[in-house]
Short mmCIF file of C-alpha atoms in Angstrom, two decimals:
data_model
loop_
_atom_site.label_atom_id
_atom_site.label_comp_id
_atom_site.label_asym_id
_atom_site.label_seq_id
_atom_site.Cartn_x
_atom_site.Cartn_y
_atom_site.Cartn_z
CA UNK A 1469 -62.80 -255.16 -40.77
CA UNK A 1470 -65.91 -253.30 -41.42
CA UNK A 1471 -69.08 -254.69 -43.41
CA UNK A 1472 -68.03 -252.29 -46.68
CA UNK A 1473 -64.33 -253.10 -46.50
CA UNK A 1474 -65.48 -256.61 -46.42
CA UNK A 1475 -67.58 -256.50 -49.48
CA UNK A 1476 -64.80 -254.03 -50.84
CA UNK A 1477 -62.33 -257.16 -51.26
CA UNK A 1478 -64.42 -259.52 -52.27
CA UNK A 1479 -65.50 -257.14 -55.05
CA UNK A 1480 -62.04 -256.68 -56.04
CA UNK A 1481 -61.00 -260.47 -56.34
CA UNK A 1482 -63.90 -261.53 -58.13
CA UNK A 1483 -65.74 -258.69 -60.40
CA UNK A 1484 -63.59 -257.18 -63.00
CA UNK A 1485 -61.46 -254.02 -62.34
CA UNK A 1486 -63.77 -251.70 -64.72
CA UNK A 1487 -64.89 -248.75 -62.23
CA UNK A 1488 -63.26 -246.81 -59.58
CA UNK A 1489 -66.03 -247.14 -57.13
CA UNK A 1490 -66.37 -245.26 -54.21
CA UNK A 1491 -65.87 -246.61 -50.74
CA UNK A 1492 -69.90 -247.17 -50.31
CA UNK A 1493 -71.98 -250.27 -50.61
CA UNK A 1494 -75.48 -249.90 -50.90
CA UNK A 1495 -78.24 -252.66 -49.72
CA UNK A 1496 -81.29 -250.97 -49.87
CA UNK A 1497 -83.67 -247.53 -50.64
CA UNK A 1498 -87.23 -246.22 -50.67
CA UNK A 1499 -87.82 -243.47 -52.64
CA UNK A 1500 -84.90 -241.38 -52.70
CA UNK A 1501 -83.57 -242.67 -49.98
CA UNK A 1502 -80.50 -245.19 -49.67
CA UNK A 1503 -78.74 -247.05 -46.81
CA UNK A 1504 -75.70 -248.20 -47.02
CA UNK A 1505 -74.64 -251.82 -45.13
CA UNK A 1506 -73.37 -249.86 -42.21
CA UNK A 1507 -77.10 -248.46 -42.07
CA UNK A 1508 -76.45 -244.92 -42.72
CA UNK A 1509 -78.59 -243.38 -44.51
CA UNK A 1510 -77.70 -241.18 -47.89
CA UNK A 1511 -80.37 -238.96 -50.27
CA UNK A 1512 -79.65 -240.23 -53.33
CA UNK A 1513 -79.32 -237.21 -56.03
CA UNK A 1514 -78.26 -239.96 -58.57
CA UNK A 1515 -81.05 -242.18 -59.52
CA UNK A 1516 -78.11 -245.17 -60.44
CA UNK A 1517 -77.13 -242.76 -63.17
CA UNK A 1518 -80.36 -241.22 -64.04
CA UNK A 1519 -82.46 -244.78 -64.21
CA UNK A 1520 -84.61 -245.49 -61.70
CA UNK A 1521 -87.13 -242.39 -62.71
CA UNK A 1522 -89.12 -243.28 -59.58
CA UNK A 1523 -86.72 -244.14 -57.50
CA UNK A 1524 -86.11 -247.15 -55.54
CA UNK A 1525 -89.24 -249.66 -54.57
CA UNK A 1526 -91.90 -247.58 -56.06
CA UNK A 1527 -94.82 -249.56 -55.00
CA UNK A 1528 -96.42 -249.28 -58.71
CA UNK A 1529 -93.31 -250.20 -60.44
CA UNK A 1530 -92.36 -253.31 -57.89
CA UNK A 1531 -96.00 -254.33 -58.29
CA UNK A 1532 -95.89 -254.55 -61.83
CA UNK A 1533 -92.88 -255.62 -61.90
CA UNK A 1534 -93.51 -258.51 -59.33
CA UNK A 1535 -97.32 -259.55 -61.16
CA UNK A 1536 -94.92 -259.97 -64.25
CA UNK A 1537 -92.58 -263.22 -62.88
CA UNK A 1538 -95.69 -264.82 -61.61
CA UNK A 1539 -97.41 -263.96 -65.14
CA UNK A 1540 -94.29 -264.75 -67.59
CA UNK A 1541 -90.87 -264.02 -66.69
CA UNK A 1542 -89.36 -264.36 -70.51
CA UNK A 1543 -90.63 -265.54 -74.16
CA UNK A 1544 -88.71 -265.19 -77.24
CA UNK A 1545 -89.48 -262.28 -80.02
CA UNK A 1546 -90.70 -265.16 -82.39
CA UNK A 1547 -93.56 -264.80 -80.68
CA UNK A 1548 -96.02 -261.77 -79.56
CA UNK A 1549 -95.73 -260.07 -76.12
CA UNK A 1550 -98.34 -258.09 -74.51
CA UNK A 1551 -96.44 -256.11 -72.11
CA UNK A 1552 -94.36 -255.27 -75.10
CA UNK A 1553 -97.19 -254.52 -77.40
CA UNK A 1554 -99.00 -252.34 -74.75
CA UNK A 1555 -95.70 -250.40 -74.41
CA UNK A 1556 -95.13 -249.60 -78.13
CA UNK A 1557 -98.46 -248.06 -78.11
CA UNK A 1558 -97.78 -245.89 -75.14
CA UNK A 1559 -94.73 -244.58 -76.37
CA UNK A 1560 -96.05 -244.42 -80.21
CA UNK A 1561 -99.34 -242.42 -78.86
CA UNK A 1562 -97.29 -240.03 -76.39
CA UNK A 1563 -94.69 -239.26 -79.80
CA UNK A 1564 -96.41 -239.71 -82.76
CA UNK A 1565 -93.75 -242.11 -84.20
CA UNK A 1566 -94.74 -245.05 -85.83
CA UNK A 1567 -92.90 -248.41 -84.32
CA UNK A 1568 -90.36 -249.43 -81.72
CA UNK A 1569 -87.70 -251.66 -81.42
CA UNK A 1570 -87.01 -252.91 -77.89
CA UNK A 1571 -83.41 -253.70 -76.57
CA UNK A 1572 -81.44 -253.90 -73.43
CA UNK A 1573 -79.27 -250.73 -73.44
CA UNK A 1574 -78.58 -247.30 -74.57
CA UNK A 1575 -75.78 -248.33 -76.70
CA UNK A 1576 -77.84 -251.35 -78.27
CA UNK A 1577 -80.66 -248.29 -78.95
CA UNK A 1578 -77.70 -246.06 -80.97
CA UNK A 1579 -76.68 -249.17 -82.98
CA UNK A 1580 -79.90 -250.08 -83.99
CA UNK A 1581 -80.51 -245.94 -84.94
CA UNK A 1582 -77.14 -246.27 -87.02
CA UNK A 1583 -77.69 -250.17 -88.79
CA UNK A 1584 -81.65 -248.52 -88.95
CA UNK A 1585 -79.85 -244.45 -90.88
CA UNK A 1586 -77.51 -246.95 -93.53
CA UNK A 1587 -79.97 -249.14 -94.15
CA UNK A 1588 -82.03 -246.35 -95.39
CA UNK A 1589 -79.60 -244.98 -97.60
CA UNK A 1590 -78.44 -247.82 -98.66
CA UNK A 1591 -81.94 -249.34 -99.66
CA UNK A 1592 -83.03 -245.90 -101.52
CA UNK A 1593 -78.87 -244.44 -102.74
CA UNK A 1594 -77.32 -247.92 -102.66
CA UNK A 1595 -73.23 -247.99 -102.13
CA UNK A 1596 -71.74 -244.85 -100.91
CA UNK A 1597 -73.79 -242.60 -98.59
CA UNK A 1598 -73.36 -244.14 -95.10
CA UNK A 1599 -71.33 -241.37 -93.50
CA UNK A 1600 -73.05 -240.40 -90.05
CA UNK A 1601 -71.86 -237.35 -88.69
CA UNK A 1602 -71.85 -236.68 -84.93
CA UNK A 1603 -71.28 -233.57 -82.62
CA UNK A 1604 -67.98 -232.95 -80.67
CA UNK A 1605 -68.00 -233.64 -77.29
CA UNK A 1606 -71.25 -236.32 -77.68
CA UNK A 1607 -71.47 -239.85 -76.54
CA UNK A 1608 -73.23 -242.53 -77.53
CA UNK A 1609 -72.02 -245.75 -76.01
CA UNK A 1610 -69.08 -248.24 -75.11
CA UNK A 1611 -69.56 -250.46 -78.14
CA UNK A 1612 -66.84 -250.66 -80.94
CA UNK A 1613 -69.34 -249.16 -83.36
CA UNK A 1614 -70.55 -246.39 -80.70
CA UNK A 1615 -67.96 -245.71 -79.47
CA UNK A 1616 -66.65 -244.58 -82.81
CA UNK A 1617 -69.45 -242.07 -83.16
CA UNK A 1618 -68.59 -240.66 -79.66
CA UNK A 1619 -67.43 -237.58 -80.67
CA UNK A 1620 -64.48 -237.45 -77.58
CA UNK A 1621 -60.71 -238.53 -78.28
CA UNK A 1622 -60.22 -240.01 -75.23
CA UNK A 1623 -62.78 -243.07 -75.97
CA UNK A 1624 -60.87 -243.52 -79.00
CA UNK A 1625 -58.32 -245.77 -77.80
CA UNK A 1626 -57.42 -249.09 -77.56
CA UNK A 1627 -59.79 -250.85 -79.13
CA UNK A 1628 -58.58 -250.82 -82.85
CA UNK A 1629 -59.88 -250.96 -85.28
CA UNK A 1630 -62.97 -248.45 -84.91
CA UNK A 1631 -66.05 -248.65 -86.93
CA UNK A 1632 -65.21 -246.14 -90.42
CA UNK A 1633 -67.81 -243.77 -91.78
CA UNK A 1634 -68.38 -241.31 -88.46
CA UNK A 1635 -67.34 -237.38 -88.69
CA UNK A 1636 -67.55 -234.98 -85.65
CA UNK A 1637 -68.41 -231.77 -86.14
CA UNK A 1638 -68.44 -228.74 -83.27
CA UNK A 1639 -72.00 -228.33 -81.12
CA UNK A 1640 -74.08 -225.28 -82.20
CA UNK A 1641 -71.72 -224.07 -84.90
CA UNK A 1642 -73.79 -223.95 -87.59
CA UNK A 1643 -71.69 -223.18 -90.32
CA UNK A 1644 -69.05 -226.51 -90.11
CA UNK A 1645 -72.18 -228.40 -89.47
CA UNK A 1646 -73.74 -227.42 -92.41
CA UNK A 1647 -70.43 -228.02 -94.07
CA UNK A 1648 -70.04 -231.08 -93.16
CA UNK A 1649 -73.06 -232.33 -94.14
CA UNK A 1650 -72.72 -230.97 -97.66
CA UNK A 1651 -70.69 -233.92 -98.57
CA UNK A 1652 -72.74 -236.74 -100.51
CA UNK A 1653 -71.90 -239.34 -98.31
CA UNK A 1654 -73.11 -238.18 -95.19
CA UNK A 1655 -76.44 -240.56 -94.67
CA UNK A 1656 -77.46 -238.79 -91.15
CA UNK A 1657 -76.52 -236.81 -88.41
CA UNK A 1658 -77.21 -238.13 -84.57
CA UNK A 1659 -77.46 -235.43 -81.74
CA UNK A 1660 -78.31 -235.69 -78.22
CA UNK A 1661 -80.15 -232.88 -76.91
CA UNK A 1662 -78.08 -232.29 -74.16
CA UNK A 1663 -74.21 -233.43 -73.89
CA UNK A 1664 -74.78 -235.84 -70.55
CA UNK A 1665 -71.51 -237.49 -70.25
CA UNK A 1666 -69.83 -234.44 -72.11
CA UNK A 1667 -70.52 -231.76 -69.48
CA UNK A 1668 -74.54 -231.40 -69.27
CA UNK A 1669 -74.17 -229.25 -72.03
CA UNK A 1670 -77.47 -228.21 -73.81
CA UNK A 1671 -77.28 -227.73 -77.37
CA UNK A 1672 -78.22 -224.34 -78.78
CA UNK A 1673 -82.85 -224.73 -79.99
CA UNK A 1674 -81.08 -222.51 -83.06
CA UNK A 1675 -78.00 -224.95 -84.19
CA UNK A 1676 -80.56 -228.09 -83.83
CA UNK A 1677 -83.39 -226.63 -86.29
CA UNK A 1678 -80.56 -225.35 -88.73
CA UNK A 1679 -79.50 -228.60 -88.60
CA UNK A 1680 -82.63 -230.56 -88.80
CA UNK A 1681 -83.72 -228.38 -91.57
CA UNK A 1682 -81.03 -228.84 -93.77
CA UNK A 1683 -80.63 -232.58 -93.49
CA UNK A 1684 -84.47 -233.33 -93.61
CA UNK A 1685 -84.18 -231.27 -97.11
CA UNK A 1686 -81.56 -233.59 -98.43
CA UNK A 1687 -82.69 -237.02 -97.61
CA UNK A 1688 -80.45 -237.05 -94.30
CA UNK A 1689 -81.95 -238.94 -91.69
CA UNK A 1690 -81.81 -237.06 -88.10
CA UNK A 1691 -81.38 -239.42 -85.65
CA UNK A 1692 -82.17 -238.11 -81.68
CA UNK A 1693 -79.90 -240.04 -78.89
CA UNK A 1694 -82.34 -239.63 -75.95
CA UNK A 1695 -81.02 -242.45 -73.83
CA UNK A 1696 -80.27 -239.96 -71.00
CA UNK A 1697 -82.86 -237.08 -72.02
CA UNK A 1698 -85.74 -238.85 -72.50
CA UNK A 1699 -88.68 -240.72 -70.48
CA UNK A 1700 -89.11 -237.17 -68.31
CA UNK A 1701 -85.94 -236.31 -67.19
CA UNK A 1702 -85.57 -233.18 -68.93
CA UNK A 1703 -89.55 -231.90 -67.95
CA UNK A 1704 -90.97 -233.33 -71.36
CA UNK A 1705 -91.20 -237.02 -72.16
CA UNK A 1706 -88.27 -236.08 -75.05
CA UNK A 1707 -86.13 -233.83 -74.74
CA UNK A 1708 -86.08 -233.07 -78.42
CA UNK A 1709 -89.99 -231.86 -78.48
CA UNK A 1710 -88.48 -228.97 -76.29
CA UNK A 1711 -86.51 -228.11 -79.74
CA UNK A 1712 -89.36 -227.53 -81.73
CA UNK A 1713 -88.05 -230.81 -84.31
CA UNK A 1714 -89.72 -234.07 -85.88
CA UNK A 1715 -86.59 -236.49 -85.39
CA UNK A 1716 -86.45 -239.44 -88.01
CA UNK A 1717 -85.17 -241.80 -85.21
CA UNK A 1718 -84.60 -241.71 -81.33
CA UNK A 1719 -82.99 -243.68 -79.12
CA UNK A 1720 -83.69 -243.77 -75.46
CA UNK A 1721 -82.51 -246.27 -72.95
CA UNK A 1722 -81.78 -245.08 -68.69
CA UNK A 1723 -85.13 -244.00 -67.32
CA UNK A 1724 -87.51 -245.98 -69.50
CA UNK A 1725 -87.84 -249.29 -67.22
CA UNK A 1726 -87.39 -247.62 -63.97
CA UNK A 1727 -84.30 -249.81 -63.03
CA UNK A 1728 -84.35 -252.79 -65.03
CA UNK A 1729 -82.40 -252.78 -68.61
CA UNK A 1730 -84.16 -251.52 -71.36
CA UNK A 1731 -83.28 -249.69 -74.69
CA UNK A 1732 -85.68 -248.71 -77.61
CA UNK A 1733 -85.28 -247.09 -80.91
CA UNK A 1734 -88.37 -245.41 -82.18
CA UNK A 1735 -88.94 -244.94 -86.18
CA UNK A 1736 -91.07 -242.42 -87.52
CA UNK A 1737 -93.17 -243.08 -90.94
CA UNK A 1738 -90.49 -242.40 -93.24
CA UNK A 1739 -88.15 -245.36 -91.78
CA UNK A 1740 -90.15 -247.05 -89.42
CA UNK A 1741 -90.45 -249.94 -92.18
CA UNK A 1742 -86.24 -250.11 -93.22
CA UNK A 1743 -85.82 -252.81 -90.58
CA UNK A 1744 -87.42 -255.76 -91.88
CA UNK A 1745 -87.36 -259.48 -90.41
CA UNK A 1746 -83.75 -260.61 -89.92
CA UNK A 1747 -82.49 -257.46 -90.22
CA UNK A 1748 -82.24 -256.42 -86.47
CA UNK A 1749 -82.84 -258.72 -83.38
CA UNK A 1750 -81.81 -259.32 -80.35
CA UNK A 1751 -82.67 -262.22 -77.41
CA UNK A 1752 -83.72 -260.15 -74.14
CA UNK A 1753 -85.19 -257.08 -75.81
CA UNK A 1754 -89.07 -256.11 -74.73
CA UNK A 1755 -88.23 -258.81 -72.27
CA UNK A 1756 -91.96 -258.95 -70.62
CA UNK A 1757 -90.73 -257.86 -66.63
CA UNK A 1758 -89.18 -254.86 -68.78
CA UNK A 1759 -91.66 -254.01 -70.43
CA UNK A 1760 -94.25 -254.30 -67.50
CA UNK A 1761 -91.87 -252.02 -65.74
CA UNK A 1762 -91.51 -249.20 -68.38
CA UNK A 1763 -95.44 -249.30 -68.62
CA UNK A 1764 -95.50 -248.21 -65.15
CA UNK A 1765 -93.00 -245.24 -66.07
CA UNK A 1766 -94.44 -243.99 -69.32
CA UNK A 1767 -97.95 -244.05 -68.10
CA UNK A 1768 -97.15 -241.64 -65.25
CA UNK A 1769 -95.64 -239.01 -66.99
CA UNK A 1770 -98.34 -236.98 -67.96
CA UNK A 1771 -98.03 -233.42 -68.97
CA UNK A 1772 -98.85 -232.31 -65.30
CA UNK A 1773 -96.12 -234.41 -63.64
CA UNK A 1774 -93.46 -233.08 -66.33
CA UNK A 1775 -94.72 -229.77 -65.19
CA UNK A 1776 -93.03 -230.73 -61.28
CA UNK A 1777 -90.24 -232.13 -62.96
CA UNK A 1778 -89.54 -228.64 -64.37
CA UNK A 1779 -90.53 -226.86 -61.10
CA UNK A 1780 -87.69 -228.79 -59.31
CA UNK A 1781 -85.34 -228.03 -61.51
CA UNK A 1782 -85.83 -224.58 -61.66
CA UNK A 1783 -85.57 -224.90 -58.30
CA UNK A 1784 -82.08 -226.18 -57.98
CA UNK A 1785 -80.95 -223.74 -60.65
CA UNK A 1786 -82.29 -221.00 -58.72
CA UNK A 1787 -80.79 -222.26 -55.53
CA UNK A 1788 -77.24 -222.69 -56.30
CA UNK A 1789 -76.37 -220.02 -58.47
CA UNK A 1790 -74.10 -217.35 -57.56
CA UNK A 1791 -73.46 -219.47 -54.34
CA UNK A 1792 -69.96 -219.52 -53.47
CA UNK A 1793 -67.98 -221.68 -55.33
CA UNK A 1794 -70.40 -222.16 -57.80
CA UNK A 1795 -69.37 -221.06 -61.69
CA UNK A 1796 -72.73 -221.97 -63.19
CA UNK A 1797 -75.23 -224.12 -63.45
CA UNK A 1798 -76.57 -226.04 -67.05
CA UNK A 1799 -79.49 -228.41 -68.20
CA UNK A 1800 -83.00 -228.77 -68.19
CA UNK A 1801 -85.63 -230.30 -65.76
CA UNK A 1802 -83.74 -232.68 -63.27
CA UNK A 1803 -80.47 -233.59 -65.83
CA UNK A 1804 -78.36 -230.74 -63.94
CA UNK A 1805 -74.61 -229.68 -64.10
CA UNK A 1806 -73.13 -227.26 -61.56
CA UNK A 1807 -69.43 -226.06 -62.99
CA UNK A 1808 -67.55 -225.27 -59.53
CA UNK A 1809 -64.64 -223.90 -58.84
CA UNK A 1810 -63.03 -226.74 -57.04
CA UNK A 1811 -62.72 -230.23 -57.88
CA UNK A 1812 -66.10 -232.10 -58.60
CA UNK A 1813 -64.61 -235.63 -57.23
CA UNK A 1814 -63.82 -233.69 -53.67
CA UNK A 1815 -66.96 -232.46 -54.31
CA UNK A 1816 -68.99 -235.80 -54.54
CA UNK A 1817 -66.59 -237.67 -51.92
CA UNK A 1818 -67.77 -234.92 -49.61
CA UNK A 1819 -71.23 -234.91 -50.10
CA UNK A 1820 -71.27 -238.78 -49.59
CA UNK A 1821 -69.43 -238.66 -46.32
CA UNK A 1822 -72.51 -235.70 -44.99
CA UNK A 1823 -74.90 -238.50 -46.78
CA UNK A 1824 -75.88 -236.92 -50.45
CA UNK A 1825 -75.39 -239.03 -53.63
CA UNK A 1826 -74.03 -237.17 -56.53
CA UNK A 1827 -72.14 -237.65 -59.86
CA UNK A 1828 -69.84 -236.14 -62.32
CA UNK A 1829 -69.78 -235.57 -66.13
CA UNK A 1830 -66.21 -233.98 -67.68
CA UNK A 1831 -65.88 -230.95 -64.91
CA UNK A 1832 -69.27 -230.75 -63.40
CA UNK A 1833 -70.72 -232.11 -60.50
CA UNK A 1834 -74.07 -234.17 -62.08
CA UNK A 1835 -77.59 -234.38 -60.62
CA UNK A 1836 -79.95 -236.78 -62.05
CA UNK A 1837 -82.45 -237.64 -59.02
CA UNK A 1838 -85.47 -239.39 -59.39
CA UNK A 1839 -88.40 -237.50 -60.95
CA UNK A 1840 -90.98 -237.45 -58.40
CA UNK A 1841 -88.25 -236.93 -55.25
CA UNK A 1842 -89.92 -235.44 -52.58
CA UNK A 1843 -89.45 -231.67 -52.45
CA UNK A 1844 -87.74 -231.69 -48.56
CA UNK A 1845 -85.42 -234.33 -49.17
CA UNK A 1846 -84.54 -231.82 -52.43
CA UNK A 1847 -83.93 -229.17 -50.39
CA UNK A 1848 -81.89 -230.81 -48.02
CA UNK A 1849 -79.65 -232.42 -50.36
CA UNK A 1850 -78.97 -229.14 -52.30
CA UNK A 1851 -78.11 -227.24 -49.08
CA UNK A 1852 -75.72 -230.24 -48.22
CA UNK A 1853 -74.47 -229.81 -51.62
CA UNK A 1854 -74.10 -225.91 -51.59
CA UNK A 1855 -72.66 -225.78 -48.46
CA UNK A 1856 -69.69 -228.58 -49.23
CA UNK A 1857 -68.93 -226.77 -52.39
CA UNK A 1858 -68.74 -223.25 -50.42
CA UNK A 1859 -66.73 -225.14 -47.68
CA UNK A 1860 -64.43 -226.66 -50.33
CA UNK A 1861 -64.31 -223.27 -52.28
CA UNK A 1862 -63.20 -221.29 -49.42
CA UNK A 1863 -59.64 -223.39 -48.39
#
């Protein structure tokens, strides 16, 4: 029995039966680099799902990171944080919103944007007006409460009762939007930039500013779900300043810690005071290592380094379309979808076999590498990846 089919069993009698994992098990990485417990080595165009922005072992990250146990490994929210405190700042400065609420996880960043829109409304409207309405195709987490403002059937399963007072309403059809959002007890409307899990499907700069300019005139709160856009990945530090909009509330999550969990919600001036003490909380979140780490990230993603980020995605765009096999390619910066014409999942089990880590997202092969991956190992991945998808496309 090998090392992997080894690990393979004892991961299947002891750690619940929640993913379909794929016969590899990592034990370490540099970079972009992985190696597997066999010791082969893989270029990982996956970034554990678009989080560690810097990929594995950055030496600025793991020295933060590492200064931080010695320094003070945990402290409860009664009390001030500096780590914590010197993040806010960064990420207030770098938006222009006003505070931040820390938390673990993307979908602990889209509750806290949803308790944060009803509140509102509730605190200026009273009873009534907490109807949020979300896009078709979205998603915004595996909570009950999220999971209901996913805008995809097949979360909606299971797990009854859902959360009441979500709509769904088609991406970048501007009418039903607007109709939608004509009735009184809509309170918000919550929109990621681009449609991750849904397809890497960017909305349309036209549909979101319709959109934003309609609610904003009635009181509706916008609320931004960045937790796979944001902290660089699409080439700006939010993908929503690429729209040309002032969101009410974001949520952002993935990237922001560089691989340790980390969520925050950020308020601008007209709400960043409707959460008030007791009203919101949580144990771990702005946990001091985290927020140590996500210093490190933030920091570094200056308007020149965005500028690469956007180079290399340009650059995989440019490389893989109209290769064979290849239907199209969608996103911005490094948050990439390539529509093929054979079966992503052959697609990825392929590229792992030859050594290339990618994902998936509805019918679309996924790239989401680290942000500062070095431009050869880029190019070697994608022509791994091109040339599996031609191989596959020509049987």
């Amino acid at each position: 029995m090998s090392k992997t089919q080894d690990f393979e069993q004892q991961d299947k009698e002891y750690i619940a039966n929640t993913y379909g994992r794929f016969n590899v098990c990592f034990e370490k990485g540099k970079g972009s680099l992985l190696w597997d417990v066999e010791g082969k080595e893989y270029i990982d165009l996956g970034s554990g799902i678009g989080v560690t922005a810097f990929g594995v072992d950055d030496d600025e990250w793991s020295k933060a990171v590492i200064a931080q146990t010695h320094a003070l490994n945990h402290i409860s929210n009664l009390y001030y944080s500096v780590p914590q405190i010197k993040l806010a700042e960064m990420l207030c400065k770098r938006t222009g919103m006003k505070k931040v609420f820390f938390c673990n996880s993307g979908a602990e960043s889209n509750e806290c944007a949803i308790k944060a829109a009803r509140k509102y409304s509730h605190d200026k409207y009273g009873d009534g007006r907490n109807v949020i309405v979300t896009l078709v195709n979205s998603f915004h987490g595996r909570t009950v409460t999220t999971l209901s403002a996913t805008g995809q059937d097949v979360f909606h399963q299971h797990f009854f009762p859902f959360t009441e007072g979500f709509v769904h309403t088609p991406a970048n059809d501007i009418d039903a939007a607007l109709k939608v959002l004509a009735n009184p007890a809509v309170c918000a409307i919550m929109m990621e930039p681009i449609q991750g899990e849904g397809g890497v499907m960017p909305l349309d700069k036209e549909f979101v500013q319709a959109i934003t300019k309609y609610a904003h005139e009635h009181d509706q709160l916008v609320l931004i779900d960045e937790v796979q856009t944001g902290n660089g990945r699409t080439g700006s530090l939010y993908a929503y300043e690429q729209f040309g909009i002032e969101p009410d509330i974001v949520s952002t999550a993935k990237g922001l810690a560089g691989g340790l969990p980390m969520g925050a919600t950020l308020f601008n001036e007209k709400t960043q005071f409707v959460l008030t003490a007791g009203a919101h909380a949580t144990t771990f979140g702005g946990n001091p290592i985290c927020a140590a780490a996500g210093c490190t990230i933030i920091e570094r993603l200056t308007p020149e380094f965005l500028a690469t980020v956007k180079a290399k995605g340009d650059y995989v765009k440019h490389s893989l379309e109209g290769k064979p096999g290849v239907v199209g390619v969608s996103g911005m910066g490094l948050m990439i979808g390539i529509e093929t014409t054979v079966d992503p999942k052959d697609v990825i089990a392929k590229c792992l076999e030859k050594g290339v880590v990618c994902l998936s997202a509805k019918n679309k092969v996924r790239l989401l590498p680290a942000l500062n991956i070095p431009q050869e190992e880029l190019e070697k991945a994608i022509t791994i990846l091109a040339d599996v998808i031609g191989e596959l496309a020509s049987k």
